[in-house]
Amino acid sequence: MKLIDGKEISQQIREEIKEEVAKIIDSGERPPHLAAVLVGEDPASETYINNKAKACKKVGIESSTYKMKDDVTEEELLEAINFINNDKDIDGVIVQLPLPSHIDDYKVIQSIDPAKDVDGFHPVSVGRMSIGLPAYVSATPMGILQMIERSNIETLGKNCVVLGRSNIVGRPVSILMGRNGYPGNATVTVCHSKTKNLKQITSNADILIVAIGKPEFVDGDMVKEGAVVIDVGIHRIPSKEKKSGFKLMGDVKFDEVGKKAGYITPVPGGVGPMTIASLLMNTLKAAKKEIYP
Ligand code: NAP
């Protein structure tokens, strides 16, 4: 079994981005610039935004955070996004989700200029990705593809089973694995909560991507010998053994499945670290106008 090390791969990507950003600056241009919009004071959201800002700084990308109060109106938030859309010195914008319940997440996402939609959640980005046009791909599916590509895993003609059909992971990754390209050209089956004979389907998978949101759901019996297993799940489980009081686990029983798999991603240290690296990649693409020349 080979471990797909998300920490190491994401570090490689960050180094490459740092070099590219340095070249941009050396050529006399301003650094890429990511704007983040944060509504309210949810500590988890603040941590995510701070981590994204720190990651930007480390590779030379400029970042700014637009903090808005919990009781901001939808109209005020849309105005702020419009302001960022029109700021020529900002290349990419992300809105930290979830938003307070009086604000319609999708209305806000749709107000982002698709050319600056580095989170890849705008319906235009999703549509472009779906029909094979250059597009911002959202962080988790892009991170998964990078792991597959950088581990030189063959995907052409393989049976790929995706467990889960969410808009942020399962659905986009299933479209990408089935597209005509690399990684891609796999024969993809998407499973969800209404799928019958799940074990029969998963145990036929050459590549099994699990984004189901259930701790250790996938066991050794559900996996074919030699399969590539990508575990997207992440759960904080209370644990007396850990100083922190909890341990992290995925949607896959790592010890059992690891014995059968050809490749497997660990949790933590697998898909998780790839997401910020993917956001940095998209911000660089935005600055270089790769998607919308
Ligand atoms: P989600 O929106 O809850 O979707 C879960 C999917 O799994 C749904 O499509 C659901 O089917 C399906 N499902 C649930 N129970 C099932 C069952 N018993 N059999 C078959 N399918 C079943 O989850 P998500 O947002 O995609 O996230 C999935 C996991 O990945 C979570 O643990 C999340 O924390 C983690 N995650 C990690 C990262 C990262 O950076 N590592 C990023 C995003 C998410 P229905 O559609 O029929 O309900």
XYZ file of C-alpha atoms and ligand atoms in Angstrom:
341
model
C 0.000 0.000 0.000
C 1.223 3.490 -0.867
C 0.166 6.462 1.194
C -0.891 9.560 -0.759
C 0.605 12.269 1.420
C -1.552 15.388 1.140
C 0.778 17.417 3.337
C 3.759 16.743 1.099
C 1.862 17.289 -2.167
C 0.295 20.530 -0.924
C 3.738 21.742 0.155
C 5.084 21.038 -3.337
C 2.211 23.036 -4.846
C 2.815 25.949 -2.459
C 6.512 26.018 -3.437
C 5.579 26.111 -7.129
C 3.104 28.941 -6.512
C 5.676 30.879 -4.498
C 8.116 30.683 -7.414
C 5.480 31.822 -9.917
C 4.399 34.716 -7.714
C 8.036 35.802 -7.320
C 8.356 35.841 -11.132
C 5.230 38.020 -11.445
C 6.619 40.482 -8.910
C 10.073 40.439 -10.545
C 8.466 41.373 -13.839
C 7.215 44.572 -12.220
C 3.572 43.563 -11.771
C 1.655 43.657 -8.505
C 1.249 40.368 -6.592
C -1.966 38.337 -6.988
C -4.631 39.531 -4.546
C -7.321 37.454 -2.816
C -10.216 39.132 -0.991
C -12.156 37.205 1.646
C -15.557 38.226 2.967
C -16.358 37.154 6.499
C -19.754 37.742 8.089
C -20.137 37.488 11.869
C -17.765 36.187 14.500
C -17.997 32.423 14.245
C -14.606 31.234 15.624
C -14.307 28.347 13.126
C -14.932 30.680 10.170
C -12.433 33.199 11.572
C -9.830 30.424 11.888
C -10.410 29.309 8.284
C -10.053 32.866 6.997
C -6.912 33.474 9.096
C -5.371 30.235 7.811
C -6.123 31.231 4.225
C -4.562 34.680 4.814
C -1.437 33.110 6.361
C -1.122 30.669 3.444
C -1.388 33.579 0.971
C 1.318 35.508 2.795
C 3.709 32.551 2.746
C 3.599 32.344 -1.055
C 3.603 36.110 -1.652
C -0.105 36.464 -2.504
C -1.701 39.582 -1.041
C -4.920 39.065 0.888
C -7.512 41.293 2.473
C -10.458 40.418 4.669
C -13.760 42.293 4.554
C -15.346 41.729 7.954
C -19.061 42.399 8.254
C -21.285 42.264 11.318
C -23.698 39.376 11.925
C -26.678 41.674 11.300
C -25.434 42.987 7.941
C -28.298 43.085 5.453
C -28.211 41.035 2.266
C -28.214 44.290 0.311
C -25.152 45.622 2.160
C -23.312 42.364 1.586
C -24.163 42.393 -2.127
C -22.920 45.998 -2.313
C -19.594 44.972 -0.739
C -19.207 42.174 -3.277
C -20.035 44.555 -6.100
C -17.311 46.878 -4.798
C -14.778 44.007 -4.800
C -15.942 42.864 -8.264
C -15.104 46.333 -9.597
C -11.741 46.662 -7.853
C -9.135 46.006 -10.554
C -6.489 45.335 -7.896
C -8.346 42.271 -6.597
C -8.064 39.049 -8.601
C -10.162 36.617 -6.585
C -12.915 36.739 -3.970
C -14.242 34.162 -1.558
C -17.183 34.407 0.801
C -16.812 32.303 3.933
C -19.832 30.004 4.290
C -22.192 29.430 5.993
C -23.761 32.893 6.067
C -26.309 33.945 8.734
C -29.768 32.514 8.075
C -31.299 35.862 6.973
C -28.947 35.876 3.965
C -29.414 33.694 0.894
C -26.039 31.945 0.314
C -26.745 31.330 -3.355
C -27.809 34.910 -4.078
C -24.477 36.029 -2.629
C -22.430 33.434 -4.528
C -24.175 34.406 -7.761
C -23.274 38.055 -7.211
C -19.538 37.264 -7.467
C -17.972 38.109 -10.816
C -17.352 34.628 -12.341
C -13.884 35.848 -13.402
C -13.044 36.281 -9.682
C -14.860 33.161 -8.412
C -11.780 31.360 -7.065
C -13.910 29.139 -4.796
C -15.572 27.799 -7.958
C -19.074 27.769 -6.424
C -20.726 30.174 -8.914
C -23.142 28.327 -11.227
C -21.155 29.693 -14.199
C -17.979 28.047 -12.831
C -19.810 24.771 -12.199
C -21.408 24.907 -15.662
C -18.105 25.627 -17.402
C -16.421 22.792 -15.501
C -19.298 20.438 -16.429
C -19.019 21.068 -20.183
C -15.225 20.954 -20.194
C -14.468 24.673 -20.588
C -11.595 26.207 -18.620
C -13.073 26.827 -15.163
C -12.289 27.476 -11.538
C -12.765 24.073 -9.901
C -13.676 24.195 -6.215
C -10.965 23.401 -3.696
C -11.783 19.847 -2.595
C -12.379 18.258 -6.035
C -9.339 20.085 -7.379
C -7.241 18.838 -4.449
C -8.372 15.259 -5.132
C -7.441 15.544 -8.812
C -4.047 16.987 -7.943
C -3.367 14.061 -5.592
C -4.279 11.555 -8.296
C -2.218 13.349 -10.941
C 0.846 13.911 -8.797
C 0.805 10.260 -7.685
C 0.755 9.233 -11.397
C -2.368 7.141 -10.892
C -3.867 5.812 -14.139
C -7.544 6.789 -14.519
C -8.306 6.024 -18.186
C -10.860 3.232 -18.513
C -10.890 2.604 -14.761
C -14.016 1.983 -12.728
C -14.374 4.998 -10.462
C -17.004 4.943 -7.735
C -17.849 8.191 -5.949
C -19.677 7.812 -2.650
C -21.699 11.005 -2.132
C -23.261 13.536 -4.518
C -22.867 16.856 -2.685
C -22.379 20.045 -4.695
C -19.012 20.710 -3.063
C -17.405 17.272 -3.411
C -19.197 14.221 -4.828
C -20.918 15.739 -7.861
C -18.021 17.856 -9.178
C -15.436 15.127 -8.619
C -17.641 12.606 -10.444
C -17.937 14.967 -13.449
C -14.189 15.555 -13.485
C -13.290 11.865 -13.268
C -15.571 11.177 -16.245
C -14.375 14.029 -18.475
C -12.205 13.489 -21.519
C -8.767 14.271 -20.065
C -6.353 13.362 -17.317
C -7.256 12.744 -14.561
C -10.489 11.550 -16.140
C -11.743 9.143 -18.793
C -12.893 6.848 -15.994
C -16.250 5.062 -16.006
C -17.925 6.757 -13.081
C -20.683 5.526 -10.780
C -22.127 7.982 -8.266
C -23.680 6.518 -5.115
C -25.914 8.247 -2.566
C -28.234 7.439 0.314
C -30.794 5.756 -1.971
C -28.252 3.496 -3.698
C -28.966 -0.218 -3.403
C -26.281 -2.929 -3.110
C -23.624 -0.394 -2.175
C -21.017 -2.999 -1.228
C -21.396 -4.739 -4.579
C -20.733 -1.450 -6.386
C -17.848 -0.197 -4.235
C -16.047 -3.528 -4.296
C -15.824 -3.216 -8.092
C -14.105 0.156 -7.920
C -10.542 0.615 -9.143
C -10.770 4.133 -7.714
C -13.047 4.781 -4.747
C -13.668 8.386 -3.694
C -15.538 8.601 -0.405
C -17.356 11.801 0.609
C -20.253 10.527 2.639
C -19.860 12.283 5.990
C -20.080 9.103 8.122
C -17.115 8.168 10.324
C -15.374 4.939 9.218
C -18.323 3.919 7.020
C -16.211 2.117 4.419
C -14.647 -1.110 5.688
C -12.302 -3.671 4.158
C -15.158 -5.763 2.717
C -16.318 -2.842 0.579
C -12.980 -2.381 -1.172
C -11.286 -4.279 -3.990
C -7.701 -5.506 -3.563
C -5.308 -2.890 -4.981
C -7.913 -0.099 -5.266
C -7.071 3.591 -4.982
C -9.023 4.957 -2.006
C -9.489 8.701 -1.504
C -11.053 9.535 1.858
C -12.594 13.010 1.902
C -14.419 12.651 5.224
C -13.226 14.423 8.307
C -14.684 13.917 11.781
C -13.654 15.042 15.254
C -14.312 12.117 17.551
C -13.977 12.543 21.362
C -10.992 10.542 22.580
C -9.471 10.124 26.026
C -6.214 8.910 24.448
C -5.513 12.330 22.902
C -4.308 15.387 24.792
C -6.646 17.579 22.716
C -9.603 15.427 23.831
C -10.512 14.355 20.306
C -9.092 12.470 17.358
C -9.656 13.020 13.673
C -10.967 10.256 11.451
C -12.287 9.899 7.943
C -15.157 8.119 6.216
C -12.919 5.060 5.723
C -11.647 2.476 8.247
C -8.029 3.264 7.536
C -6.389 0.254 9.230
C -8.656 -2.305 7.543
C -8.886 -0.683 4.114
C -5.193 0.240 4.096
C -4.332 -3.485 4.114
C -6.191 -4.026 0.815
C -5.765 -0.720 -1.001
C -3.043 -0.014 -3.549
C -3.091 3.670 -2.610
C -4.892 5.427 0.232
C -5.151 8.954 1.635
C -4.841 9.281 5.430
C -7.000 11.430 7.719
C -5.611 13.803 8.842
C -2.915 14.647 6.295
C -4.756 13.581 3.131
C -7.348 15.610 1.238
C -7.602 18.267 4.000
C -4.244 20.010 3.436
C -4.906 20.115 -0.323
C -7.819 22.534 -0.111
C -5.925 25.733 0.736
C -3.278 24.846 -1.864
C -6.095 24.575 -4.433
C -7.423 28.013 -3.470
C -3.939 29.473 -3.942
C -3.727 27.795 -7.369
C -7.035 29.358 -8.389
C -5.947 32.790 -7.140
C -2.802 32.534 -9.245
C -4.912 31.472 -12.249
C -7.144 34.520 -11.668
C -4.156 36.868 -11.545
C -2.771 35.331 -14.746
C -6.233 35.533 -16.371
C -5.955 31.861 -17.349
C -9.673 31.112 -17.203
C -10.971 34.398 -18.670
C -8.113 35.774 -20.843
P -22.844 15.943 2.470
O -23.250 17.207 1.790
O -23.414 15.589 3.792
O -23.134 14.739 1.437
C -23.015 13.427 1.819
C -23.404 12.541 0.654
O -23.308 11.191 1.073
C -24.832 12.755 0.160
O -24.858 12.757 -1.244
C -25.593 11.563 0.728
O -26.641 11.096 -0.096
C -24.506 10.506 0.753
N -24.804 9.503 1.779
C -25.101 9.708 3.084
N -25.319 8.529 3.708
C -25.147 7.558 2.783
C -25.225 6.142 2.808
N -25.516 5.482 3.915
N -24.987 5.474 1.648
C -24.667 6.128 0.510
N -24.575 7.477 0.422
C -24.824 8.178 1.539
O -21.279 15.857 2.641
P -20.037 16.629 1.938
O -20.169 18.079 2.195
O -19.833 16.123 0.557
O -18.864 16.058 2.875
C -18.601 14.692 3.012
C -17.512 14.516 4.049
O -16.336 15.149 3.578
C -17.792 15.161 5.421
O -17.200 14.349 6.415
C -17.092 16.489 5.338
O -16.718 16.982 6.616
C -15.884 16.119 4.526
N -15.271 17.221 3.768
C -13.918 17.325 3.876
C -13.255 18.287 3.151
C -11.762 18.356 3.253
O -11.191 19.364 2.933
N -11.105 17.275 3.674
C -13.957 19.171 2.335
C -15.350 19.014 2.218
C -15.991 18.022 2.949
P -27.972 11.961 -0.399
O -27.560 12.957 -1.455
O -28.937 10.963 -0.919
O -28.368 12.612 0.891
